[in-house]
Coordinates of C-alpha atoms and ligand atoms in Angstrom, one line a residue:
M1 CA 15.9 30.0 -73.3
A2 CA 15.8 26.2 -73.3
V3 CA 12.7 24.5 -72.1
T4 CA 13.5 22.1 -69.2
E5 CA 11.6 18.9 -69.6
S6 CA 10.2 17.2 -66.5
S7 CA 11.5 13.8 -65.9
V8 CA 8.4 12.7 -64.0
V9 CA 6.4 10.1 -65.8
A10 CA 2.8 11.0 -66.0
P11 CA 0.5 8.5 -64.3
P12 CA -1.4 6.1 -66.4
P13 CA -4.9 7.3 -67.4
G14 CA -7.5 6.6 -64.7
W15 CA -4.9 6.1 -62.0
G16 CA -6.0 7.2 -58.5
R17 CA -9.5 8.1 -59.6
R18 CA -11.2 5.6 -57.5
I19 CA -10.1 4.0 -54.2
P20 CA -10.6 0.2 -54.5
R21 CA -13.0 -1.4 -52.1
D22 CA -10.4 -3.4 -50.2
E23 CA -8.4 -0.2 -49.6
K24 CA -11.4 1.6 -48.3
L25 CA -12.2 -1.2 -45.9
F26 CA -8.6 -1.2 -44.7
F27 CA -8.7 2.5 -44.1
I28 CA -12.0 2.2 -42.1
V29 CA -10.5 -0.6 -40.0
I30 CA -7.4 1.5 -39.2
V31 CA -9.4 4.5 -38.2
M32 CA -11.7 2.4 -36.0
T33 CA -8.8 0.7 -34.3
T34 CA -7.0 4.0 -33.6
V35 CA -10.2 5.4 -32.0
L36 CA -10.7 2.3 -30.0
M37 CA -7.1 2.0 -28.8
T38 CA -7.0 5.7 -27.8
A39 CA -10.3 5.4 -25.8
F40 CA -9.0 2.2 -24.2
A41 CA -5.7 3.9 -23.2
V42 CA -7.5 6.8 -21.6
G43 CA -10.2 4.6 -20.0
W44 CA -7.5 2.3 -18.6
V45 CA -6.0 5.3 -16.7
V46 CA -9.3 6.7 -15.6
W47 CA -11.4 3.7 -14.6
S48 CA -9.1 0.8 -14.0
D49 CA -8.0 0.1 -10.5
H50 CA -4.4 -0.9 -11.4
N51 CA -3.2 2.6 -10.9
V52 CA -0.9 3.3 -7.9
P53 CA -3.1 5.4 -5.6
R54 CA -0.4 7.9 -4.8
T55 CA -0.1 11.6 -4.2
T56 CA 3.1 13.6 -4.3
A57 CA 4.3 16.6 -2.4
H58 CA 7.5 18.7 -2.5
T59 CA 9.9 18.3 0.4
T60 CA 13.6 18.5 1.2
P61 CA 15.7 15.7 2.7
A62 CA 16.2 17.7 5.9
E63 CA 12.5 18.6 6.3
Y64 CA 11.4 15.1 5.5
S65 CA 14.0 13.5 7.7
A66 CA 12.7 15.7 10.6
R67 CA 9.2 14.4 10.0
V68 CA 10.3 10.8 10.0
Q69 CA 12.2 11.5 13.2
A70 CA 9.2 12.9 15.0
F71 CA 6.9 10.1 13.7
T72 CA 9.3 7.4 14.8
K73 CA 9.9 9.0 18.2
R74 CA 6.2 9.0 18.8
Y75 CA 5.2 5.6 17.5
A76 CA 8.3 3.3 17.7
D77 CA 8.5 0.4 20.1
D78 CA 11.8 -0.6 21.7
Q79 CA 12.8 -2.5 18.6
G80 CA 12.5 0.6 16.5
R81 CA 9.3 -0.6 14.7
A82 CA 6.7 2.2 14.3
W83 CA 3.1 1.0 15.1
V84 CA 0.8 3.1 13.0
P85 CA -2.6 3.6 14.7
P86 CA -5.5 3.6 12.1
G87 CA -6.1 7.2 10.9
T88 CA -2.4 8.2 11.2
D89 CA -0.2 8.8 8.3
A90 CA 3.1 6.9 8.3
Y91 CA 6.4 8.3 7.2
M92 CA 9.3 6.2 5.8
L93 CA 12.7 7.4 4.7
A94 CA 14.7 5.6 2.0
T95 CA 18.4 6.1 2.2
R96 CA 21.4 4.0 1.1
Y97 CA 20.7 1.2 2.1
S98 CA 17.7 1.2 4.4
W99 CA 14.0 1.8 4.7
Y100 CA 13.4 3.6 8.0
P101 CA 11.5 2.9 10.2
E102 CA 10.0 -0.5 9.9
L103 CA 6.2 0.0 9.9
V104 CA 3.5 -2.0 11.6
V105 CA 0.0 -1.3 10.3
Q106 CA -3.5 -2.7 11.0
S107 CA -5.1 -5.2 8.7
G108 CA -8.3 -4.0 6.9
K109 CA -7.7 -0.3 7.6
E110 CA -6.6 2.1 5.0
V111 CA -3.3 3.8 5.7
M112 CA -1.4 6.5 4.0
I113 CA 2.3 5.8 3.8
W114 CA 4.6 8.6 2.8
I115 CA 8.0 7.8 1.4
S116 CA 10.8 10.0 0.3
S117 CA 14.5 9.6 -0.3
G118 CA 17.3 11.2 1.7
D119 CA 19.9 10.8 -1.0
V120 CA 19.5 9.1 -4.4
L121 CA 16.8 7.5 -6.5
H122 CA 15.4 4.3 -4.9
G123 CA 12.7 1.9 -5.9
F124 CA 10.0 0.9 -3.4
S125 CA 8.7 -2.5 -4.1
L126 CA 6.1 -4.2 -1.8
V127 CA 4.7 -7.6 -2.8
G128 CA 2.2 -9.6 -0.7
G129 CA -0.9 -9.0 1.3
G130 CA -3.0 -8.2 -1.7
Q131 CA -0.5 -5.6 -2.7
N132 CA 1.9 -5.3 -5.6
L133 CA 3.3 -1.9 -5.5
N134 CA 6.3 -0.5 -7.3
L135 CA 7.2 3.2 -6.9
E136 CA 10.2 5.3 -7.8
I137 CA 11.3 7.2 -4.7
A138 CA 13.2 10.4 -5.6
P139 CA 14.7 12.9 -3.2
N140 CA 12.9 16.2 -2.8
H141 CA 9.5 14.6 -3.4
A142 CA 7.3 12.8 -0.9
F143 CA 5.2 10.0 -2.4
G144 CA 2.1 9.2 -0.5
V145 CA 0.6 5.7 -1.1
R146 CA -2.8 4.7 0.2
L147 CA -3.2 1.1 0.8
T148 CA -5.5 -1.3 2.7
P149 CA -3.6 -4.4 3.7
D150 CA -6.1 -7.3 3.8
A151 CA -4.3 -9.9 5.8
P152 CA -2.0 -10.0 8.8
G153 CA 1.6 -11.0 8.0
R154 CA 5.0 -9.7 7.3
Y155 CA 5.5 -8.5 3.7
R156 CA 8.9 -7.9 2.1
I157 CA 9.9 -4.5 0.9
I158 CA 12.9 -4.3 -1.4
C159 CA 14.6 -1.7 -3.4
N160 CA 14.3 -2.3 -7.2
E161 CA 16.3 0.6 -8.4
Y162 CA 20.1 0.2 -8.4
C163 CA 21.3 2.8 -5.9
G164 CA 24.9 1.8 -5.0
L165 CA 27.1 -1.0 -3.9
G166 CA 24.8 -2.0 -1.1
H167 CA 21.6 -1.9 -3.2
Q168 CA 20.9 -5.6 -2.8
T169 CA 20.9 -5.3 1.0
M170 CA 18.2 -2.6 0.9
A171 CA 15.2 -4.5 2.3
S172 CA 12.7 -4.2 5.1
Y173 CA 9.3 -5.5 6.1
L174 CA 5.8 -4.1 6.3
T175 CA 4.2 -5.9 9.2
V176 CA 0.4 -6.1 9.2
V177 CA -1.3 -7.0 12.5
S178 CA -4.9 -7.7 13.5
A179 CA -7.1 -5.0 15.1
E180 CA -6.7 -6.8 18.5
E181 CA -2.9 -6.8 18.3
M182 CA -2.8 -3.1 17.4
A183 CA -5.2 -2.2 20.2
K184 CA -3.2 -4.2 22.6
H185 CA 0.0 -2.5 21.6
V186 CA -1.5 1.0 21.7
A187 CA -2.9 0.3 25.2
G188 CA 0.4 -1.1 26.4
A189 CA 2.3 1.8 25.0
G190 CA -0.1 4.2 26.7
T191 CA 0.5 2.8 30.2
A192 CA 4.3 2.4 29.7
A193 CA 4.7 5.9 28.2
G194 CA 5.8 7.3 31.6
G195 CA 8.4 4.7 32.2
T196 CA 10.0 4.2 28.8
G197 CA 12.0 7.4 28.9
T198 CA 15.6 6.6 28.1
T199 CA 17.4 6.0 31.3
A200 CA 19.3 9.3 31.3
G201 CA 22.7 7.7 31.2
G202 CA 24.3 10.9 32.3
A203 CA 27.8 10.5 30.8
A204 CA 29.1 7.7 32.9
A205 CA 32.8 7.6 33.7
G206 CA 34.6 6.0 30.8
A207 CA 31.7 6.7 28.4
L208 CA 32.9 7.0 24.8
Q209 CA 31.6 9.6 22.4
L210 CA 31.6 9.7 18.6
T211 CA 29.8 11.5 15.8
A212 CA 28.5 10.4 12.5
D213 CA 29.7 12.3 9.4
A214 CA 27.5 15.3 9.0
S215 CA 27.8 15.5 5.2
G216 CA 26.1 12.1 4.7
K217 CA 29.3 10.1 4.1
L218 CA 29.0 6.7 5.7
A219 CA 31.6 7.1 8.4
Y220 CA 32.1 8.2 12.0
D221 CA 34.5 10.9 13.0
V222 CA 36.9 8.3 14.6
T223 CA 38.0 4.8 13.6
E224 CA 39.7 3.8 16.8
L225 CA 38.4 3.8 20.4
A226 CA 39.9 2.4 23.6
A227 CA 38.3 1.5 26.9
D228 CA 39.0 -0.3 30.1
A229 CA 37.3 -3.7 30.6
G230 CA 33.9 -3.7 32.2
A231 CA 30.7 -1.9 31.2
V232 CA 31.6 0.2 28.2
T233 CA 29.1 2.8 26.8
I234 CA 29.4 4.4 23.5
T235 CA 27.2 7.3 22.6
M236 CA 26.9 8.4 19.0
T237 CA 25.5 11.8 17.9
N238 CA 24.0 11.9 14.4
P239 CA 24.1 15.3 12.7
S240 CA 23.3 13.9 9.2
P241 CA 19.8 13.3 7.8
L242 CA 20.6 9.6 7.3
P243 CA 19.6 7.0 9.8
H244 CA 22.6 5.6 11.9
N245 CA 23.2 3.8 15.1
I246 CA 26.2 2.6 17.1
A247 CA 26.7 -1.1 17.7
I248 CA 29.5 -3.3 19.1
K249 CA 30.4 -6.8 18.0
G250 CA 33.2 -9.3 18.5
N251 CA 34.2 -12.0 21.0
G252 CA 30.6 -13.2 21.3
V253 CA 29.3 -9.7 21.9
D254 CA 26.5 -8.3 19.7
A255 CA 24.9 -5.1 21.1
K256 CA 23.1 -2.5 19.1
G257 CA 21.9 1.0 20.0
P258 CA 18.7 2.4 18.5
I259 CA 18.8 3.7 14.9
V260 CA 18.3 7.5 15.0
L261 CA 18.0 10.3 12.5
K262 CA 19.3 13.9 12.5
D263 CA 20.2 15.2 15.9
G264 CA 19.4 11.9 17.6
T265 CA 21.8 10.1 19.8
S266 CA 22.3 6.3 19.9
T267 CA 23.8 4.7 22.9
V268 CA 25.0 1.2 23.3
T269 CA 26.4 -0.5 26.5
A270 CA 28.1 -3.8 26.7
D271 CA 30.1 -5.7 29.3
L272 CA 33.4 -6.2 27.6
K273 CA 36.4 -8.3 28.5
P274 CA 39.9 -7.3 27.3
G275 CA 40.2 -7.8 23.6
T276 CA 39.5 -6.2 20.2
Y277 CA 36.0 -5.4 19.1
T278 CA 34.4 -3.7 16.2
F279 CA 32.1 -0.7 16.6
Y280 CA 29.9 -0.1 13.6
C281 CA 26.6 1.2 12.2
S282 CA 24.1 -1.7 11.8
V283 CA 22.0 0.0 9.2
P284 CA 22.2 -2.3 6.2
G285 CA 25.2 -1.5 4.0
H286 CA 26.7 1.1 6.3
E287 CA 29.4 -1.0 7.9
A288 CA 30.4 -2.4 4.5
A289 CA 30.7 1.2 3.2
G290 CA 33.2 2.0 6.0
M291 CA 31.1 3.1 8.9
K292 CA 33.0 1.2 11.5
G293 CA 36.1 1.2 13.7
T294 CA 38.1 -0.8 16.2
L295 CA 37.5 -0.8 19.9
V296 CA 40.4 -2.0 22.0
V297 CA 39.5 -3.0 25.5
K298 CA 42.4 -3.4 28.1
Ligands
LIG1 CU1 17.9 1.7 -2.8 CU2 18.6 0.2 -4.5

């Protein structure tokens, strides 16, 4: 049996016996830095106020959309802007390519704004008014953000997550008003509440009907409509969880019905002369994606 000799060279005598002073110092510095950085990282999360003050909850697009619908119905003015009285949670739905509804909140009052997505991942970005918020908005999760706007104004909301061809059009505003303005609006809405019921249009003769695509495709069920000259009314039913409306444009006409969510109806009426018009959804990006058609008036 042959003896196999090791090829490893033995260390020189005295090697590794003592750690030199500079290496010891280096080691101590490394350990101290590690401890300090770890403590700093943890402390930054716990004590710093840069954290986004958010809470999350599970939801579904259908359930969340119903919530936004109820909220908007209750607080929206005739331009579709929801005035959020202090102490009330606000609900906003992100869908390609809109933030719905536009919110009006009171300056100096903390407000909880819930946001969820009805389709794909969006990025909620709000800058201004002492805020600099960036949140990822995913479907099936509601993100609640507590914020206290500190100055009246109109602050831009944009989407900072690429979500499709109309991504760059996905913008809105957060409007911050003074306590007086909010009180005035709430008082005004209270007295007008009895009279603001939609004038039950009761299917006027020649009224046109259409339906938005139920599966969430950006389209109506028809692409062509015809009407006689005069007052033309189009009513759209929205069976999808996405916000849609019906609007008419062309030949100097520009009329828009209210934006509605699931099971809502949007009605637009315009006085039309003979000619060719476009009916479309005015939610940003929807017309460009194909939610439109031709209206021929004879
Ligand atoms: Cu939504 Cu980009």
